[in-house]
Coordinates of C-alpha atoms in Angstrom, one line a residue:
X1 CA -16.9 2.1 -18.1
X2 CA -18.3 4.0 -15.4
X3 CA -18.8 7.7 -15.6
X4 CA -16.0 8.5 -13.0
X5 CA -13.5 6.6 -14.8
X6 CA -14.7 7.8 -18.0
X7 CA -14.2 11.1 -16.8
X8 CA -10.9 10.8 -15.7
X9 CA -10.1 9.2 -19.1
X10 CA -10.9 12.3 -20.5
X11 CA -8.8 14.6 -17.8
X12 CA -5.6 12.4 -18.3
X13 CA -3.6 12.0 -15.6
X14 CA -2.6 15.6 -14.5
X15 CA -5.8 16.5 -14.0
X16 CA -7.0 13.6 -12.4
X17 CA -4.4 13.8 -9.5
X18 CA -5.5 17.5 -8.6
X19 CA -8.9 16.0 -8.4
X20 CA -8.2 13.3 -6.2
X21 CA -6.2 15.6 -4.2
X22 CA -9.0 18.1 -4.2
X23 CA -11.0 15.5 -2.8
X24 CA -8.7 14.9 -0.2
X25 CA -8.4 17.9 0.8
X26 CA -12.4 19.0 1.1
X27 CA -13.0 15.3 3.3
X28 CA -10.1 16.2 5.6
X29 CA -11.6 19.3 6.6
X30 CA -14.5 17.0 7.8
X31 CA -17.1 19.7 6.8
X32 CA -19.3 17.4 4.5
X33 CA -22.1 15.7 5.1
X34 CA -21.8 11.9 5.3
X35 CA -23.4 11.3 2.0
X36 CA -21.8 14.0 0.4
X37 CA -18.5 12.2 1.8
X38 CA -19.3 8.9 0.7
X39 CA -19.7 10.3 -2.9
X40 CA -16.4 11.6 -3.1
X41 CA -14.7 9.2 -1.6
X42 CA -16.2 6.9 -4.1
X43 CA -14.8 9.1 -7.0
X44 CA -11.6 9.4 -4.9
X45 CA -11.1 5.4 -5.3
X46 CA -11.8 5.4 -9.0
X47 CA -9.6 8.4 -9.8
X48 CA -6.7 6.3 -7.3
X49 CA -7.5 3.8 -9.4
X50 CA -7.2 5.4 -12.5
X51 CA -3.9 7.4 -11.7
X52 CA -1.8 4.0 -10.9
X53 CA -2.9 2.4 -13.5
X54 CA -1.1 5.2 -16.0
X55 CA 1.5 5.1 -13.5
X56 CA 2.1 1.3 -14.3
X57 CA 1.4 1.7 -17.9
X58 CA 4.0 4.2 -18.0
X59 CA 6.5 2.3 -15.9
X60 CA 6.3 -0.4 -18.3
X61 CA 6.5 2.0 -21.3
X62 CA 9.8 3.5 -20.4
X63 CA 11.0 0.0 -19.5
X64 CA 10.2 -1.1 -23.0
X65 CA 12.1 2.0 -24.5
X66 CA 15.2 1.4 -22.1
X67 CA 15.4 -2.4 -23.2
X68 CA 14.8 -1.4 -27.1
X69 CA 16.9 1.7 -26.9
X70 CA 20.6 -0.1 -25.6
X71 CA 19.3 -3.1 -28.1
X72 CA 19.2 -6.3 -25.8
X73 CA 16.4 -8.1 -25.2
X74 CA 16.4 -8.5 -21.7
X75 CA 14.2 -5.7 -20.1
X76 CA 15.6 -3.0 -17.8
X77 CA 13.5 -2.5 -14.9
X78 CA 13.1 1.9 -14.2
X79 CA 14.9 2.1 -10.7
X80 CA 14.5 6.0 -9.5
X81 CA 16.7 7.9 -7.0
X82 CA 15.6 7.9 -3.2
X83 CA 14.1 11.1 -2.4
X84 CA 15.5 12.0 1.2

């Protein structure tokens, strides 16, 4: 496991989306240098990376607890509301 994505094991999810968006954030203002950028872009993409895959882990884990919760064994796909 690389450090990055070690790290963000150990921050969880919460944590690791105010990092990424910290990231953001610092390379928008287009102050870095171009190394310095690189760097945390690369930590960006791993902590992206990190932050859907507990998204999808979760997605499936509520979709397992709706299909064993109403007792049939057809799985419920999560549908959520349309923000407007």
């Amino acid at each position: 496991m690389k450090k990055a994505a070690q790290k963000s094991a150990e921050r969880g999810f919460d944590e690791s989306l105010v990092r990424l968006e910290a990231l953001v954030e610092e390379m928008e203002r287009g102050e870095l240098t171009l190394e310095s950028a690189m760097q945390k872009h690369a930590e960006g993409v791993e902590l992206a990376a990190f932050c859907l895959q507990q998204l999808k882990a979760s997605e499936q884990a509520v979709n397992k607890v709706i299909r064993e919760s109403d007792g049939v064994l057809s799985e419920m796909e999560l549908t959520l509301p349309e923000e407007e």
